[in-house]
Every structure is written in C-alpha cells, then in structure tokens.
Short mmCIF file of C-alpha atoms in Angstrom, two decimals:
data_model
loop_
_atom_site.label_atom_id
_atom_site.label_comp_id
_atom_site.label_asym_id
_atom_site.label_seq_id
_atom_site.Cartn_x
_atom_site.Cartn_y
_atom_site.Cartn_z
CA UNK G 17 -18.83 9.15 12.23
CA UNK G 18 -20.57 6.46 14.25
CA UNK G 19 -18.79 4.10 16.65
CA UNK G 20 -18.33 1.35 14.07
CA UNK G 21 -16.71 3.76 11.59
CA UNK G 22 -14.46 5.22 14.28
CA UNK G 23 -13.35 1.70 15.25
CA UNK G 24 -12.53 0.76 11.65
CA UNK G 25 -10.68 4.01 10.98
CA UNK G 26 -8.75 3.73 14.25
CA UNK G 27 -7.81 0.13 13.46
CA UNK G 28 -6.67 1.15 9.98
CA UNK G 29 -4.39 3.85 11.35
CA UNK G 30 -2.97 1.64 14.08
CA UNK G 31 -2.37 -1.31 11.76
CA UNK G 32 -0.38 0.99 9.46
CA UNK G 33 1.58 2.48 12.37
CA UNK G 34 2.12 -0.57 14.58
CA UNK G 35 1.06 -3.71 12.74
CA UNK G 36 -1.37 -6.32 14.00
CA UNK G 37 0.61 -7.55 17.02
CA UNK G 38 1.31 -3.99 18.16
CA UNK G 39 -2.35 -3.01 17.95
CA UNK G 40 -4.39 -3.96 20.98
CA UNK G 41 -8.18 -3.82 21.18
CA UNK G 42 -7.82 -1.37 24.07
CA UNK G 43 -5.66 0.98 21.98
CA UNK G 44 -8.17 0.82 19.12
CA UNK G 45 -11.03 1.59 21.52
CA UNK G 46 -9.13 4.50 23.07
CA UNK G 47 -8.28 6.04 19.70
CA UNK G 48 -11.88 5.57 18.53
CA UNK G 49 -13.28 6.99 21.76
CA UNK G 50 -15.53 3.99 22.34
CA UNK G 51 -15.85 1.39 25.05
CA UNK G 52 -15.28 -2.34 24.93
CA UNK G 53 -19.02 -3.03 24.72
CA UNK G 54 -19.31 -0.93 21.58
CA UNK G 55 -16.43 -2.75 19.92
CA UNK G 56 -17.87 -6.17 20.67
CA UNK G 57 -21.32 -5.01 19.59
CA UNK G 58 -19.99 -4.39 16.08
CA UNK G 59 -17.18 -6.96 15.81
CA UNK G 60 -16.56 -10.43 17.21
CA UNK G 61 -13.03 -9.44 18.23
CA UNK G 62 -9.73 -7.96 17.15
CA UNK G 63 -9.38 -10.24 14.11
CA UNK G 64 -12.85 -9.34 12.82
CA UNK G 65 -12.19 -5.61 13.26
CA UNK G 66 -8.72 -5.87 11.72
CA UNK G 67 -10.21 -7.74 8.77
CA UNK G 68 -12.72 -4.92 8.17
CA UNK G 69 -9.92 -2.35 8.44
CA UNK G 70 -7.62 -4.22 6.05
CA UNK G 71 -10.43 -4.72 3.52
CA UNK G 72 -11.26 -1.01 3.58
CA UNK G 73 -7.61 -0.04 3.13
CA UNK G 74 -7.28 -2.54 0.27
CA UNK G 75 -10.45 -1.25 -1.38
CA UNK G 76 -9.21 2.33 -1.21
CA UNK G 77 -5.81 1.37 -2.62
CA UNK G 78 -7.49 -0.43 -5.54
CA UNK G 79 -9.85 2.47 -6.23
CA UNK G 80 -7.01 5.01 -6.26
CA UNK G 81 -4.81 2.83 -8.45
CA UNK G 82 -7.63 2.03 -10.86
CA UNK G 83 -8.57 5.68 -11.27
CA UNK G 84 -5.00 6.58 -12.23
CA UNK G 85 -4.45 3.52 -14.41
CA UNK G 86 -7.73 4.20 -16.22
CA UNK G 87 -6.85 7.82 -16.94
CA UNK G 88 -5.89 9.34 -20.26
CA UNK G 89 -2.65 8.79 -22.10
CA UNK G 90 -0.35 6.00 -23.09
CA UNK G 91 0.28 2.94 -20.95
CA UNK G 92 3.55 4.42 -19.73
CA UNK G 93 1.86 7.74 -18.92
CA UNK G 94 -0.87 6.03 -16.88
CA UNK G 95 1.61 3.80 -15.03
CA UNK G 96 3.72 6.90 -14.36
CA UNK G 97 0.69 8.70 -12.91
CA UNK G 98 0.13 5.77 -10.57
CA UNK G 99 3.78 5.47 -9.54
CA UNK G 100 4.20 9.21 -9.02
CA UNK G 101 0.98 9.76 -7.09
CA UNK G 102 1.28 11.50 -3.76
CA UNK G 103 1.87 9.03 -0.94
CA UNK G 104 3.43 8.91 2.52
CA UNK G 105 6.51 6.97 1.42
CA UNK G 106 8.22 6.79 4.80
CA UNK G 107 5.18 5.15 6.37
CA UNK G 108 5.29 2.45 3.71
CA UNK G 109 2.45 0.90 1.80
CA UNK G 110 -0.51 0.28 4.14
CA UNK G 111 -1.19 -3.04 2.41
CA UNK G 112 2.34 -4.12 1.51
CA UNK G 113 3.58 -3.55 5.07
CA UNK G 114 1.14 -6.17 6.30
CA UNK G 115 3.08 -8.87 4.44
CA UNK G 116 5.81 -8.41 7.05
CA UNK G 117 3.40 -9.10 9.90
CA UNK G 118 3.59 -12.84 10.73
CA UNK G 119 0.19 -12.87 12.44
CA UNK G 120 -1.51 -11.30 9.42
CA UNK G 121 0.15 -13.77 7.06
CA UNK G 122 -0.75 -16.72 9.32
CA UNK G 123 -4.43 -15.72 9.54
CA UNK G 124 -6.33 -16.56 6.33
CA UNK G 125 -9.04 -13.93 6.88
CA UNK G 126 -6.42 -11.19 7.30
CA UNK G 127 -4.04 -12.45 4.64
CA UNK G 128 -6.70 -12.76 1.92
CA UNK G 129 -7.33 -9.04 1.27
CA UNK G 130 -3.57 -8.37 1.26
CA UNK G 131 -2.88 -11.19 -1.19
CA UNK G 132 -5.90 -10.28 -3.35
CA UNK G 133 -4.93 -6.61 -3.53
CA UNK G 134 -1.34 -7.25 -4.59
CA UNK G 135 -2.54 -9.83 -7.15
CA UNK G 136 -5.14 -7.35 -8.41
CA UNK G 137 -2.49 -4.64 -8.78
CA UNK G 138 -0.21 -6.93 -10.76
CA UNK G 139 -3.12 -7.98 -13.00
CA UNK G 140 -4.29 -4.37 -13.51
CA UNK G 141 -0.80 -3.21 -14.44
CA UNK G 142 -0.46 -6.17 -16.83
CA UNK G 143 -3.75 -5.13 -18.42
CA UNK G 144 -2.49 -1.58 -18.96
CA UNK G 145 0.74 -2.92 -20.45
CA UNK G 146 -1.26 -5.24 -22.75
CA UNK G 147 -3.28 -2.23 -23.90
CA UNK G 148 -0.01 -0.43 -24.65
CA UNK G 149 1.17 -3.42 -26.68
CA UNK G 150 -2.13 -3.63 -28.57
CA UNK G 151 -1.94 0.08 -29.44
CA UNK G 152 1.64 -0.24 -30.61
CA UNK G 153 2.95 1.98 -27.81
CA UNK G 154 5.36 -0.64 -26.45
CA UNK G 155 7.96 -2.90 -28.00
CA UNK G 156 6.61 -6.42 -28.56
CA UNK G 157 9.38 -7.80 -26.31
CA UNK G 158 7.54 -6.44 -23.24
CA UNK G 159 5.94 -9.29 -21.27
CA UNK G 160 2.97 -7.69 -19.48
CA UNK G 161 2.81 -10.18 -16.59
CA UNK G 162 6.49 -10.21 -15.67
CA UNK G 163 6.80 -6.45 -16.21
CA UNK G 164 3.77 -5.79 -13.99
CA UNK G 165 5.27 -8.01 -11.29
CA UNK G 166 8.58 -6.14 -11.56
CA UNK G 167 6.76 -2.81 -11.20
CA UNK G 168 5.01 -3.93 -8.01
CA UNK G 169 8.25 -5.42 -6.66
CA UNK G 170 10.13 -2.17 -7.35
CA UNK G 171 7.37 -0.12 -5.74
CA UNK G 172 7.22 -2.24 -2.59
CA UNK G 173 11.01 -2.49 -2.46
CA UNK G 174 11.21 1.28 -2.86
CA UNK G 175 9.12 1.68 0.28
CA UNK G 176 11.44 -0.67 2.19
CA UNK G 177 14.59 1.11 1.03
CA UNK G 178 13.12 4.52 1.82
CA UNK G 179 12.07 3.46 5.32
CA UNK G 180 15.51 1.94 5.98
CA UNK G 181 17.28 5.12 4.83
CA UNK G 182 14.67 7.42 6.41
CA UNK G 183 14.45 9.38 3.18
CA UNK G 184 12.21 9.17 0.13
CA UNK G 185 15.19 9.23 -2.22
CA UNK G 186 15.45 5.44 -2.75
CA UNK G 187 11.71 5.26 -3.47
CA UNK G 188 11.96 8.11 -5.97
CA UNK G 189 14.94 6.37 -7.60
CA UNK G 190 13.00 3.09 -7.87
CA UNK G 191 10.08 4.89 -9.57
CA UNK G 192 12.44 6.76 -11.90
CA UNK G 193 14.21 3.49 -12.75
CA UNK G 194 10.97 1.67 -13.58
CA UNK G 195 9.79 4.54 -15.74
CA UNK G 196 13.15 4.75 -17.54
CA UNK G 197 13.01 1.02 -18.31
CA UNK G 198 9.43 1.32 -19.57
CA UNK G 199 10.34 4.42 -21.57
CA UNK G 200 13.16 2.50 -23.23
CA UNK G 201 10.57 -0.04 -24.43
CA UNK G 202 8.19 2.64 -25.72
CA UNK G 203 7.76 2.79 -29.48
CA UNK G 204 8.42 6.26 -30.76
#
C-alpha cells in the first residue's frame, strides 16, 4: 500500500473509532506511518483526507449492501441477507455514526457522502420491496418508501441500542423484529 492508501485507510479506521473531532492529522500520520509532508502532498488537509475516507467507506457499504440486495430469493429473503450480514455491531455503522459528529454534519463536503449513502440505502431497499410487490410476494398494503425508511431506522437504532447496552442483543432483536414484520406482510 502506498502512502496515500495508508493515509486513507488510517483515516477510515480513526473516524470509525474516534469521530472527526477526535481524529487529528498527527494521529492519522502516525497510524499510516507517513510524515506530514506526505499527507499534504496527497491531501489539502484533514477535511480533504476525511472526505476521501468517508467516500471510500460509503462506497464499500453501498457495494456490500447492493450485492446482498441483488442476490437470489424473495424480497424478504434478500433484505434478510442484508440485515443479517456479518458486521461489528458494537462499533456501530461506520457511516451512520458520522451523523452524530457535529463537525461532519456542519461540513457539506463531509456530510454529502453520509447523506447520499443513507438516501441510497433507503431507495435501494424501497426498490427491492417494490420488486416484491410486483412479484406478488408482499401484501399490497406495504408502502415501499416508508417501509424502507423504517428498516434503515431500525438498523441504525439497533446499533445505538447495542452500543448503549454493550451487547449485540438489542441489534439482533431489531433485525428479528423488522424481519417478523416483513414476514407478516409476505403473501403465502
């Protein structure tokens, strides 16, 4: 990995662990094993580097979600595969956690990939639900947009509850609850 890649990967890890305010350029440089000159050769500053790190994290989240949501099976099966995928629940969502960082939310260049990713996820889930409706897999009372928003809200809330309780149990319960509600709307 070259210096630029090490900087981006270090920033990604630190943003997830400490947030934007808690991540200093010096800490990023130390973790990446590069000097200040190397950082400023590749990036104009902390915000530019953080933006690259957030965009990469967002891109990876979208790619993982899309692969699972595009897989085989019914709409509920594909959403279940996404919700049940392996993840580090107690660390929280690497994108969703950034919404709690006031500096990220106040900086348009940093906020944009967070906002776009969560909007994309809601839209992609709504698309899968629409496909389920079109195939007759789901009851016609299912509203794809509001249901997709509820799924994302339950997922992000599940992370928060799990972190607060220091156990994955609330997250697992949130996922089970969403899937039970979707299953109740499945046409048999």
